[in-house]
Short mmCIF file of C-alpha atoms and ligand atoms in Angstrom, two decimals:
data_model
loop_
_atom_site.label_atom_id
_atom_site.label_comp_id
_atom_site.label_asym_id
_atom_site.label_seq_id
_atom_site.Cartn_x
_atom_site.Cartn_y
_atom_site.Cartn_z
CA UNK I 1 93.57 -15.51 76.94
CA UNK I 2 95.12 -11.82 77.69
CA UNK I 3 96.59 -10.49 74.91
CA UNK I 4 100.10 -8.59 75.34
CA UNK I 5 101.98 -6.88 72.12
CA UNK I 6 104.86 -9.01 72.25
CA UNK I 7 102.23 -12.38 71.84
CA UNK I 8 100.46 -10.67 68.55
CA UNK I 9 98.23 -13.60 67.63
CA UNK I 10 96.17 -13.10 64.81
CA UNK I 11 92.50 -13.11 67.21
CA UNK I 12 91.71 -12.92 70.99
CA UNK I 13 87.94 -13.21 71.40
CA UNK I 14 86.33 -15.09 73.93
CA UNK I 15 85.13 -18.22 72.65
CA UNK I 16 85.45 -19.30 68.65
CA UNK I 17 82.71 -22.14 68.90
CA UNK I 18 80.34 -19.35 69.23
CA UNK I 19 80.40 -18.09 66.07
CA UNK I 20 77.37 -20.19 64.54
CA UNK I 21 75.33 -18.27 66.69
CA UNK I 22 76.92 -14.58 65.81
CA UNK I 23 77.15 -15.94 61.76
CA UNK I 24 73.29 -15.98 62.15
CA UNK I 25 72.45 -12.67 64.22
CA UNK I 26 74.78 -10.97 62.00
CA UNK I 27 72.81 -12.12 59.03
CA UNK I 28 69.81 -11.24 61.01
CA UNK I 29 71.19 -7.25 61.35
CA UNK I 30 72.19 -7.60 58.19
CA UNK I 31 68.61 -7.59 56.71
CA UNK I 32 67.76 -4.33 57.86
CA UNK I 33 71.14 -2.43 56.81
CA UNK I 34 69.58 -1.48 52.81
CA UNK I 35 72.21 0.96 52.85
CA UNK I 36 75.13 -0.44 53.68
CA UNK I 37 74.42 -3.66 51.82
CA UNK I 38 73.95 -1.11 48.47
CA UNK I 39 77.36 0.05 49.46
CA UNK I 40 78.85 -3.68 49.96
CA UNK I 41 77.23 -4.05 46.27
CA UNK I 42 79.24 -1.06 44.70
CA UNK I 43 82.20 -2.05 46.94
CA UNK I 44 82.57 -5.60 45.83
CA UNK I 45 82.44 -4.32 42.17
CA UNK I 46 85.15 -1.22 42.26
CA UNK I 47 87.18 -2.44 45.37
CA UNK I 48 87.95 1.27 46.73
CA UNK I 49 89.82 0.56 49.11
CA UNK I 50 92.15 -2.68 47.61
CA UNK I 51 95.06 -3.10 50.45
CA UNK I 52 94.38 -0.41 52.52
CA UNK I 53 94.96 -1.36 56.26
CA UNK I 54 91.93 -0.23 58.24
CA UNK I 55 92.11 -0.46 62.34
CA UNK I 56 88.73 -0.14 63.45
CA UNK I 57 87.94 0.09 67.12
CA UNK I 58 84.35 0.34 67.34
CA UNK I 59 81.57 -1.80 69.60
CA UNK I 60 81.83 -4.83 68.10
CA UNK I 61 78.15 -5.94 67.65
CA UNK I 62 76.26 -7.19 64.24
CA UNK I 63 75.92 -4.28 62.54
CA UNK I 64 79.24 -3.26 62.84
CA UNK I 65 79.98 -6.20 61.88
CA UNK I 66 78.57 -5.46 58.76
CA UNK I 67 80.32 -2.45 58.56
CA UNK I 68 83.92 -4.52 58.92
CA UNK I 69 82.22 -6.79 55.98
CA UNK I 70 81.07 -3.92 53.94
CA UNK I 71 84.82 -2.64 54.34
CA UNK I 72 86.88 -5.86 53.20
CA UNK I 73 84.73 -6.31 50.45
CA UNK I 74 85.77 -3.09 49.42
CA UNK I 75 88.88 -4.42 49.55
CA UNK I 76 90.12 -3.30 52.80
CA UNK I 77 92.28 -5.42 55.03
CA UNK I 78 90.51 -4.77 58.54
CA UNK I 79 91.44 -5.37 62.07
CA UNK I 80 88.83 -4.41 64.53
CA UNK I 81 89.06 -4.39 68.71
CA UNK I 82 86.56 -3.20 71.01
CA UNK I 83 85.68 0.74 72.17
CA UNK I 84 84.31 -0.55 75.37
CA UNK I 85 85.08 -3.37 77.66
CA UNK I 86 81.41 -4.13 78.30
CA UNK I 87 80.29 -3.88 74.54
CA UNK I 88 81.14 -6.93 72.94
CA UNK I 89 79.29 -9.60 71.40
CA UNK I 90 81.33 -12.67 71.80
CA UNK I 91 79.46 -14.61 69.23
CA UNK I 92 79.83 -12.05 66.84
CA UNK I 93 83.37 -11.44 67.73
CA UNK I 94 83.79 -15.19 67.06
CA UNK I 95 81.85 -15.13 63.64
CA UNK I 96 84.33 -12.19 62.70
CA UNK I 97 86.71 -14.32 63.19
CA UNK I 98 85.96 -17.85 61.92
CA UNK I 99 83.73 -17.37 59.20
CA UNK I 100 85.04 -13.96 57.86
CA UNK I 101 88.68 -14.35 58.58
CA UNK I 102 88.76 -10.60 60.16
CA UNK I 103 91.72 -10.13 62.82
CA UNK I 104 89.05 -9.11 65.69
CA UNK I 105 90.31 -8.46 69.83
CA UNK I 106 87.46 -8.38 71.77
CA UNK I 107 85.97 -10.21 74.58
CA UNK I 108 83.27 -8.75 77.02
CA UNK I 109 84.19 -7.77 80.40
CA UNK I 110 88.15 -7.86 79.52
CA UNK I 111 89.69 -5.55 82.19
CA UNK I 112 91.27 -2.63 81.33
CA UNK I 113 94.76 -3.57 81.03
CA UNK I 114 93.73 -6.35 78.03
CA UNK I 115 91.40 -3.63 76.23
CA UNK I 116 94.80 -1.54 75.59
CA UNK I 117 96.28 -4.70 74.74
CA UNK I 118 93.69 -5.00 72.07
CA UNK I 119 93.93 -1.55 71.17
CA UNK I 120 97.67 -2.52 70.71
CA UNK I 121 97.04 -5.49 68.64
CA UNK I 122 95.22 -3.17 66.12
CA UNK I 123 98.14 -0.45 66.14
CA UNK I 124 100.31 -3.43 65.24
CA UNK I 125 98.73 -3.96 62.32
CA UNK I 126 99.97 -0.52 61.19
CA UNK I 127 96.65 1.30 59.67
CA UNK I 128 96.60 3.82 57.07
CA UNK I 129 92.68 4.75 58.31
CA UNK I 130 91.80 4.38 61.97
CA UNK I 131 87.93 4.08 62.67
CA UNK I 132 86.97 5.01 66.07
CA UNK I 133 83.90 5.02 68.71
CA UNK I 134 85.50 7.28 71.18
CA UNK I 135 88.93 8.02 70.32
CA UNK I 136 90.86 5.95 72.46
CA UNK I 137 92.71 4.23 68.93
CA UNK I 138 93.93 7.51 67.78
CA UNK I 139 94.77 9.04 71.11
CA UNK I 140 97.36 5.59 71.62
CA UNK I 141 98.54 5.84 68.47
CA UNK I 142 99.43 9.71 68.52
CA UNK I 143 100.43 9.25 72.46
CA UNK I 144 102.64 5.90 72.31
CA UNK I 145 103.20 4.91 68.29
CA UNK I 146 104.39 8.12 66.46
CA UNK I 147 106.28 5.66 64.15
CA UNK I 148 102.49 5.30 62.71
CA UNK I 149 101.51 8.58 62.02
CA UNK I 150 103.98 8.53 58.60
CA UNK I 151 101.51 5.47 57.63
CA UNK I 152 98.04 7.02 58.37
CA UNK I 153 95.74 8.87 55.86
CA UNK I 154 93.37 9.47 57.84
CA UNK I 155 90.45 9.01 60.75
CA UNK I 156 86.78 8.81 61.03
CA UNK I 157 84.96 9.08 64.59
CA UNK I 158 81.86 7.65 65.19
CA UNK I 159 80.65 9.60 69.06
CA UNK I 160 79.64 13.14 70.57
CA UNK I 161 82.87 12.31 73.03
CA UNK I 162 85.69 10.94 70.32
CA UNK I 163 84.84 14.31 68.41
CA UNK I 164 84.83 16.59 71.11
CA UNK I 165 88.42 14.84 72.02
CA UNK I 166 89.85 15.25 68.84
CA UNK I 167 88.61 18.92 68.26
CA UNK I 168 90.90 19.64 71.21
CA UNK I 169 93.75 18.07 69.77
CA UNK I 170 93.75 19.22 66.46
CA UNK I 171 93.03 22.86 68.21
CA UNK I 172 96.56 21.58 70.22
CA UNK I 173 98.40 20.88 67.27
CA UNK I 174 98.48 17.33 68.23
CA UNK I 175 96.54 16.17 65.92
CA UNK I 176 98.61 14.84 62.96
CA UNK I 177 96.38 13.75 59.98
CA UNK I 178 92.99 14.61 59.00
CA UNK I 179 89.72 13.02 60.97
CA UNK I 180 86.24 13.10 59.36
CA UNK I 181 83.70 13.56 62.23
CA UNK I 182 80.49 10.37 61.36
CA UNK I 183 78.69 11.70 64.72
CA UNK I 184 78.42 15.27 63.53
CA UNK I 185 76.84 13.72 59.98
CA UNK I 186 72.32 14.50 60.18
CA UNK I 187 72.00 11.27 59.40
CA UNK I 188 73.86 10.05 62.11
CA UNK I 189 73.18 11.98 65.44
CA UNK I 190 69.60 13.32 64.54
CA UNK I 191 68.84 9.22 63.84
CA UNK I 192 71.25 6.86 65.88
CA UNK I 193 71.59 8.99 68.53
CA UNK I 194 68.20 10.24 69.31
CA UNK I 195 65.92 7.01 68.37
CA UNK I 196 68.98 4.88 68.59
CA UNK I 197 70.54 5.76 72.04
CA UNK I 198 66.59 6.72 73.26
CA UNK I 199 65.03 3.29 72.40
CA UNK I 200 68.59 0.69 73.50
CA UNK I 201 69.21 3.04 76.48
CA UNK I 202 65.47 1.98 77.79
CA UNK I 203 65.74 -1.36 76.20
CA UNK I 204 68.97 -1.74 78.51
CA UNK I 205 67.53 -0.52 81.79
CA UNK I 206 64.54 -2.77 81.84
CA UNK I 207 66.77 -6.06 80.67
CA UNK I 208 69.16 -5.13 83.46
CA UNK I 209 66.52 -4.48 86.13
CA UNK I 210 62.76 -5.64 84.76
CA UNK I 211 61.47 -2.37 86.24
CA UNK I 212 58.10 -1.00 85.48
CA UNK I 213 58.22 2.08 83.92
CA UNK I 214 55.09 3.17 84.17
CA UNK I 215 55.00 5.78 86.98
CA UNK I 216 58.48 5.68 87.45
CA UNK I 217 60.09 9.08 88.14
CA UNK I 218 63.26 8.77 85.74
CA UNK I 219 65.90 11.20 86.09
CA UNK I 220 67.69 12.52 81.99
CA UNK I 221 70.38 14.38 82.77
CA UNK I 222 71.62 15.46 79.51
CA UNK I 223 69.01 16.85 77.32
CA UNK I 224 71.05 16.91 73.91
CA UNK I 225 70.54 14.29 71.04
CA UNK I 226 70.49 11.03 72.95
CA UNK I 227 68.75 12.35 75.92
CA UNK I 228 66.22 13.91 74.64
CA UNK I 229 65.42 10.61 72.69
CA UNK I 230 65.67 8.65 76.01
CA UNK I 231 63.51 10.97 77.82
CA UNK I 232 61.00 11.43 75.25
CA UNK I 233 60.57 7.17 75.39
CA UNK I 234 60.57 7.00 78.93
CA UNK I 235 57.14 9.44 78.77
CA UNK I 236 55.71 7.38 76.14
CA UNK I 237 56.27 4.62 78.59
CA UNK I 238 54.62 6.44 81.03
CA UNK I 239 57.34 7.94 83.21
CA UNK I 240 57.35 10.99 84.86
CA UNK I 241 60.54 12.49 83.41
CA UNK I 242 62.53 15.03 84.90
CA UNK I 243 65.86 16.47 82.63
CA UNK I 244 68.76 18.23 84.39
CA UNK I 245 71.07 20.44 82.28
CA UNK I 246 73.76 23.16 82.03
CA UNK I 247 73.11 24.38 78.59
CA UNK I 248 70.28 27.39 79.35
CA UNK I 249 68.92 26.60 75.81
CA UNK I 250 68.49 22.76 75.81
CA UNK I 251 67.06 23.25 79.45
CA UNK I 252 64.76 25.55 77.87
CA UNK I 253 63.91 23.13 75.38
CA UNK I 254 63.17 20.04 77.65
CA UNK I 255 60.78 22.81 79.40
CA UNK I 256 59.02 23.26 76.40
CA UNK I 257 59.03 20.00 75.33
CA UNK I 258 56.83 19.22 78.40
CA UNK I 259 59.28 17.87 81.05
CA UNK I 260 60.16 18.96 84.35
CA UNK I 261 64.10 21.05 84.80
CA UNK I 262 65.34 20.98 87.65
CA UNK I 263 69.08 20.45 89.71
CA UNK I 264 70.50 17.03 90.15
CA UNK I 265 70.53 18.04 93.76
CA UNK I 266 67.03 18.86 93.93
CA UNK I 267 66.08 15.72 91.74
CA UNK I 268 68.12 13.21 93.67
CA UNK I 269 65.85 12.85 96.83
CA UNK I 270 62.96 12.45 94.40
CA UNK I 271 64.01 10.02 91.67
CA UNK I 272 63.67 6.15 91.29
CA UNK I 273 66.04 5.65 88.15
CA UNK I 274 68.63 8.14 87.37
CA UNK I 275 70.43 8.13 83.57
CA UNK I 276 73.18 9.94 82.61
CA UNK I 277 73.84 11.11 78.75
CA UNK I 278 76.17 14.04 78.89
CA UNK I 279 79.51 12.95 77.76
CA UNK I 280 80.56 14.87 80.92
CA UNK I 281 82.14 13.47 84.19
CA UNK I 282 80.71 13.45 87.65
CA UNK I 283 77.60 14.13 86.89
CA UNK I 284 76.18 12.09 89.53
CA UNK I 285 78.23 12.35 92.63
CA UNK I 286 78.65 12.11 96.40
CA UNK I 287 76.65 14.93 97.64
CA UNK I 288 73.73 13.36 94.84
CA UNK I 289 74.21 9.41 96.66
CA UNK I 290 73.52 10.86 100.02
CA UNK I 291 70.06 12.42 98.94
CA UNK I 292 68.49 9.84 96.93
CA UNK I 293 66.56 7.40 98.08
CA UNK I 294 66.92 3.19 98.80
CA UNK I 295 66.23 1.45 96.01
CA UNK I 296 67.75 4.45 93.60
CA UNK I 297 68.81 2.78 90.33
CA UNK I 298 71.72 5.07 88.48
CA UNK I 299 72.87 3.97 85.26
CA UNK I 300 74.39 5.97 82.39
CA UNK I 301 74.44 6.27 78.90
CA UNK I 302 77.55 8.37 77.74
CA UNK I 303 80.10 7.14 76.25
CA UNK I 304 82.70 6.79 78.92
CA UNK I 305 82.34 5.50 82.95
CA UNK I 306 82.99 8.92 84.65
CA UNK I 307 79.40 10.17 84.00
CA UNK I 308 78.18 8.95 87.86
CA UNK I 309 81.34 9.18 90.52
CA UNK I 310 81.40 5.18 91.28
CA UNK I 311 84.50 5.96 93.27
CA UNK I 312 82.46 8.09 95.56
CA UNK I 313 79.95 5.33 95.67
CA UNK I 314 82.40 3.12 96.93
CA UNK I 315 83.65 5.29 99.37
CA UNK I 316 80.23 5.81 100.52
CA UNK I 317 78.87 1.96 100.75
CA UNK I 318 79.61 -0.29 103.60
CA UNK I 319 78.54 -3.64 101.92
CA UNK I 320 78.44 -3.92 97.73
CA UNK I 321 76.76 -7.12 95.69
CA UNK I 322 75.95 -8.54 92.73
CA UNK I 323 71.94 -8.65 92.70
CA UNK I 324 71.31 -9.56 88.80
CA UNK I 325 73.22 -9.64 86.04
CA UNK I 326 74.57 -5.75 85.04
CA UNK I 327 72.95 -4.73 88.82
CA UNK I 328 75.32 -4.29 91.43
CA UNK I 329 74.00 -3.17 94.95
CA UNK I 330 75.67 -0.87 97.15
CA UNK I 331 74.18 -0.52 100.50
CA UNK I 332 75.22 3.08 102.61
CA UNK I 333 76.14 2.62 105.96
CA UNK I 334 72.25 4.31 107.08
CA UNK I 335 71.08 1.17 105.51
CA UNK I 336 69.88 2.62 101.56
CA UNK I 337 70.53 0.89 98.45
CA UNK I 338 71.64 2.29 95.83
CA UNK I 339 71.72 -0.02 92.50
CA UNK I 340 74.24 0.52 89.79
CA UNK I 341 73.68 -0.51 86.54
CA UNK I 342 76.67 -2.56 83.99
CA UNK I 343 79.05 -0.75 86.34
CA UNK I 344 78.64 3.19 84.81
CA UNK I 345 79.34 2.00 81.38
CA UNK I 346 76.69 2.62 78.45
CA UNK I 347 74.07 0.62 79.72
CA UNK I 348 72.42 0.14 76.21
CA UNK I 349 75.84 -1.70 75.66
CA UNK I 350 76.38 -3.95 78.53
CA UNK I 351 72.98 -4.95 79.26
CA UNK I 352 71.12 -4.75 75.59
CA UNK I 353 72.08 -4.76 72.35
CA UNK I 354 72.84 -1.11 71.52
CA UNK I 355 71.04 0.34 68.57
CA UNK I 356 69.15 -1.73 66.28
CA UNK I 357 70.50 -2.50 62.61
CA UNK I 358 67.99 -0.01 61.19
CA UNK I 359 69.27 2.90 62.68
CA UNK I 360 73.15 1.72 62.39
CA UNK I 361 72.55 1.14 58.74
CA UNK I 362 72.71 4.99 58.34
CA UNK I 363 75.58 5.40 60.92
CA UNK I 364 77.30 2.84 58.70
CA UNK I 365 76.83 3.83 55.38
CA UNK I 366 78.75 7.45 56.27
CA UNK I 367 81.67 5.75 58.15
CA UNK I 368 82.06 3.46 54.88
CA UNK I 369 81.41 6.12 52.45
CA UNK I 370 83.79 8.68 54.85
CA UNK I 371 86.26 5.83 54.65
CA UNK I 372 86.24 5.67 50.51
CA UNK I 373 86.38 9.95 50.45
CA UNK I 374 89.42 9.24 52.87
CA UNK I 375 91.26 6.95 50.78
CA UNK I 376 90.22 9.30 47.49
CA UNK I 377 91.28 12.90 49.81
CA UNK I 378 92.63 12.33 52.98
CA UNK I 379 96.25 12.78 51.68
CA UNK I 380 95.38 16.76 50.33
CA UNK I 381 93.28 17.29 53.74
CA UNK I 382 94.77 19.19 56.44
CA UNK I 383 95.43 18.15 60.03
CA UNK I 384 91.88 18.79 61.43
CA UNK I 385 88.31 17.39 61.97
CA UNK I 386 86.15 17.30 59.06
CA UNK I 387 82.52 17.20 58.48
CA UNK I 388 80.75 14.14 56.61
CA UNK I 389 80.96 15.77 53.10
CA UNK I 390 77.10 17.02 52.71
CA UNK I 391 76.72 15.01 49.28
CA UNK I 392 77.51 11.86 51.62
CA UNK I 393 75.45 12.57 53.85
CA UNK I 394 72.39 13.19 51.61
CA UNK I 395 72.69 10.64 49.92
CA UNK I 396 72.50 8.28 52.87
CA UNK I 397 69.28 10.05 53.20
CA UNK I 398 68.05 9.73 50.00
CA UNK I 399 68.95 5.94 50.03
CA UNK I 400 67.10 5.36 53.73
CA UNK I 401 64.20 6.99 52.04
CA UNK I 402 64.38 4.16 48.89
CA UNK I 403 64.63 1.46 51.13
CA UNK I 404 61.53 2.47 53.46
CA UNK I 405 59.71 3.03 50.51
CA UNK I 406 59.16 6.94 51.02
CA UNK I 407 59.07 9.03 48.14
CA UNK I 408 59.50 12.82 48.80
CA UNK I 409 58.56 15.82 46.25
CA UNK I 410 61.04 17.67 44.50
CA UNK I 411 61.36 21.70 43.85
CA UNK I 412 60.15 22.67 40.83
CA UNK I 413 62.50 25.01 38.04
CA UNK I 414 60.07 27.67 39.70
CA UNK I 415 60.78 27.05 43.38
CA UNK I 416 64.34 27.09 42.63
CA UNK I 417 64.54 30.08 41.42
CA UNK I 418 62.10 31.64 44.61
CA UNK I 419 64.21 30.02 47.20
CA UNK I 420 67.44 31.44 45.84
CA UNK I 421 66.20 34.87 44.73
CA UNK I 422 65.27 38.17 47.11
CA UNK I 423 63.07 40.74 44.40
CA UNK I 424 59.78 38.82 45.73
CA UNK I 425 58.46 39.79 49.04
CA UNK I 426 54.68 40.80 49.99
N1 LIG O 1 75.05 4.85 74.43
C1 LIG O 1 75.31 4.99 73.15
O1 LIG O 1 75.20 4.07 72.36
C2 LIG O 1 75.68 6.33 72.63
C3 LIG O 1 75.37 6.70 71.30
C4 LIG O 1 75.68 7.98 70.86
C5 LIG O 1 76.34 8.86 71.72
N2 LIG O 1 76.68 8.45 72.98
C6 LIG O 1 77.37 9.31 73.94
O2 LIG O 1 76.37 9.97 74.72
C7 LIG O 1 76.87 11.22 75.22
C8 LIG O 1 75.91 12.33 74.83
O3 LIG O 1 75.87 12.44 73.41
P1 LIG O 1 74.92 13.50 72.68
O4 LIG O 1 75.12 13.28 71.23
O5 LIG O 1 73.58 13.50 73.26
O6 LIG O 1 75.70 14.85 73.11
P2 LIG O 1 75.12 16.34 73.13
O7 LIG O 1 76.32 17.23 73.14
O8 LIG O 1 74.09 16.52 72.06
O9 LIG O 1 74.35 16.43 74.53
C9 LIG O 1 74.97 16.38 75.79
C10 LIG O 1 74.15 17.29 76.71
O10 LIG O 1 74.59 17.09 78.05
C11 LIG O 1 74.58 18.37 78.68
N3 LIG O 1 75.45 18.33 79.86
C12 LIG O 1 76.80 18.44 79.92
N4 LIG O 1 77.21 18.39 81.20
C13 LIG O 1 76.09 18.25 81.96
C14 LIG O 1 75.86 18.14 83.36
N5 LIG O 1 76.87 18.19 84.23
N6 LIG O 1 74.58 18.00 83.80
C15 LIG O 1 73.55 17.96 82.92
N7 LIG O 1 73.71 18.06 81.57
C16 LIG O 1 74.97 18.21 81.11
C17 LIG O 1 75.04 19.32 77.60
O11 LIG O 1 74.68 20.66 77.90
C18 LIG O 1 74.33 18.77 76.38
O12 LIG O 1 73.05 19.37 76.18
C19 LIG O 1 78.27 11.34 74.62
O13 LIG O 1 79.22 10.83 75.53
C20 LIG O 1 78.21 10.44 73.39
O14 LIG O 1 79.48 10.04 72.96
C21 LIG O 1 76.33 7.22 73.46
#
C-alpha cells in the first residue's frame, strides 16, 4: 500500500502478520538497553511527557523501538516513519503497530515518493517535538508545513549529517524553534558511532557479500568517528586498511594510528572493498570507477546515498544485475565489475542490523532524556541547535557504567581543591 496525505490511515508497514516475530526481537534488544529501560521505569511513574505529540522519524529497528516505547510510556503520543528507505525492519514495524498501538509508516525498500508520503503522515499528526535521524522531518515541515511551526517546542537530531543541516539553517534564520543536537552528546558519537557504525558497517559488508576479510585491502574514506571505528575493525580482521581524508589533522591521525593515507585516486586502482563514511557527496566518483579494479566492491556508510556517484556508475556500465541480495553488479563496457552494495545507502542498514542494542541504549537514553528537558525548556530556548545538557549526558554515563557493573573512583575533598586551584606547581 502507498501512502498519500489525502488517504491518512492510521499505519502503512509492510506486512502486520509479522509482528510476532518483531514483538520477540524487540524484547530481545530490549534486554540489553539498562538505560533506557531505567528511564521507561521513571517514565511510567511521572508521565513527563502526558499528551505531547512526538513525530519521530528515525530507522525503525528494535531498539528504537524501544525508544518509541520508552516515549509513550512517558506519556507521549508517538508517530514514527522511517529516515531511510532501506532501514526498516518490517517485523518490527509491524510489532509497533499491532502489539503497541504506535501510528508507524515504514516499509523497506519503499521508493522515494512513499518515504515523503510517510514523512507526511507524521507531519499530519501535528508534533509539538520532532525526533530526527537526518533531518529530512524538520526540513519538510519548515519547507512545506509552516502552519506547524506555531505547534512545535522543539527538535532533537540523532546524526553527524541532520546536525550539520540544521546548524546551517539556524545560521540562515530558517530555523524556527530550538533543536537539541543527540549526535554531538560523548555518549553518543564517541560510543554508537565509533563501535556502533565500526562493528554493523563490517557486519553489513560481509552479510551482503560473504567476503573474506582477511587480506583484503579495504578502502575508509572518512577517518572521523565512524570511520575510524570501521577501519580500526577491519585491521583487527586482518585487512590492510588504507583511510583517505581532507581534514590534515584526522589524516594525520589515521597515520599515526598505523594506517596507510593516501588519495582516493591513488587508492582506487589498488583496493578490493571501498567504504565511504564522510557525510560528504561524491566521494567516490567517475574518474575513481575507471581506475579500480574488476571485482571492486564500493559500499558506503554515511548517512545519505550521494557518498559514491551511482549516477556516474550508471553512466559508465553497459550491463547492471542483481548478483545477491544488497549486491548489484555493474559491468564497464572494458569488461570490469564493479559491485555496489544496498544501492549507496548505509550498508550497516540495508544489509545488517545497524548498531546493536548495547550501544543504542546510550544513544537512546539522551534522545529520551533530551525529549523530557524539551518538554520542561524548549519553550524559553532560542531558535538554535543545542548541546545534550552535560548533566544528561553524564549521567547516561554513569548509568552505562551501573549496568556493566564498572565502578570508577571518585576525587577526593583534596583533589578537588588541586584540580581547581593554580598556587601548586613544582
Ligand atoms: N551508518 C550509520 O549507522 C551511521 C551512524 C552514525 C553516523 N552516520 C553518518 O556517517 C557519516 C560520518 O559521521 P561521523 O560522525 O564519522 O562524522 P565526522 O564529521 O566525525 O567524520 C567525517 C569525516 O569525513 C571526512 N571527509 C569529508 N569529506 C571527505 C572526502 N571527500 N574524502 C575523505 N574524507 C572526507 C571529514 O574530514 C571527517 O573527518 C555522517 O553522514 C553521519 O551522519 C552513519
Amino acid at each position: 500500500m502507498t501512502t498519500t496525505t489525502a488517504v491518512k490511515p492510521e499505519f502503512d508497514v509492510k506486512d502486520p502478520s509479522l509482528a510476532a516475530r518483531g514483538r520477540i526481537r524487540i524484547e530481545w534488544a530490549e534486554q540489553w538497553m539498562p538505560v533506557l529501560r531505567l528511564i521507561r521505569e521513571r517514565f511510567r511513574k511521572e508521565r513527563p511527557l502526558e499528551g505531547v505529540r512526538i513525530s519521530a522519524c528515525l530507522h525503525v529497528t528494535t531498539e528504537t523501538a524501544n525508544l518509541a516505547i520508552t516515549l509513550r510510556e512517558g506519556g507521549a503520543d508517538v508517530v514514527l516513519c522511517a529516515s531511510n528507505p532501506l532501514s526498516t525492519q518490517d517485523d518490527v514495524a509491524a510489532a509497533l503497530v499491532k502489539d503497541h498501538n504506535i501510528r508507524t509508516y515504514a516499509i523497506k525498500g519503499e521508493d522515494h515518493e512513499t518515504y515523503y508520503a510517510h514523512i507526511a503522515a507524521a507531519l499530519d499528526h501535528r508534533p509539538q517535538i520532532t525526533m530526527d535521524d537526518g533531518a529530512d522531518l524538520v526540513t519538510a515541515l519548515l519547507s512545506h508545513r509552516p502552519e506547524l511551526i506555531p505547534h512545535m517546542i522543539g527538535s532533537t537530531e540523532e546524526t553527524t549529517t541532520g546536525v550539520i543541516r540544521l546548524r546551517s539553517m539556524a545560521k540562515q534564520g530558517v530555523l524556527k524553534f530550538p533543536v537539541i543536537s543527540v549526535n554531538d552528546a560523548d555518549t553518543k558519537h564517541l560510543f554508537d558511532n565509533r563501535y556502533g557504525t565500526g562493528q554493523s558497517t563490517l557486519d553489513g559488508i560481509i552479510r551482503a557479500t560473504n567476503q573474506l576479510m582477511a587480506g583484503q585491502r579495504v578502502v575508509v574514506a572518512g577517518y572521523g568517528w565512524c570511520g575510524r571505528g570501521f577501519a580500526t575493525r577491519a585491521k583487527g580482521l586482518g585487512a590492510d586498511v588504507i583511510v583517505t581524508e581532507v581534514n590534515p589533522t584526522r589524516a594525520l591521525e589515521a597515520v599515526m594510528d598505523g594506517f596507510r593515507v593516501m588519495s582516493m585516486a591513488e587508492a582506487a586502482p589498488i583496493g578490493d572493498i571501498f567504504c565511504t563514511l564522510t557525510g560528504d557527496k561524491n566521494v567516490v566518483r567517475a574518474e575513481h570507477f575507471e581506475r579500480m579494479k574488476s571485482g571492486a566492491i564500493v559500499c558506503n556508510s554515511g548517512h545519505f546515498n550521494v557518498e559514491i556517484d551511482i549516477p556516474a556508475l550508471e553512466r559508465l556500465a553497459v550491463r547492471k544485475r542483481p548478483t545477491r541480495d544488497f549486491v548489484d553488479e555493474y559491468t564497464l563496457a572494458d569488461g570490469r565489475k564493479i559491485y555496489l552494495l544496498g544501492e549507496g545507502r548505509l550498508i550497516n542498514l540495508a544489509s545488517a542490523e545497524g548498531h546493536p542494542a548495547v550501544v543504542m541504549d546510550m544513544s537512546f537514553a539522551n534522545q529520551a532524556l533530551s525529549v523530557e528537558y524539551l518538554v520542561k525548556n524548549g519553550r524559553t530556548l532560542e531558535k538554535t541547535v543545542y548541546p545534550v545538557p552535560a548533566a544528561i549526558d553524564q549521567s547516561v554515563a554513569r548509568l552505562k557504567l551501573e549496568a556493566l557493573g564498572v565502578t570508577i573512583d571518585t576525587l577526593t575533598p583534596e583533589q578537588e581543591q588541586y584540580l581547581a586551584s593554580w598556587s601548586e606547581g613544582t
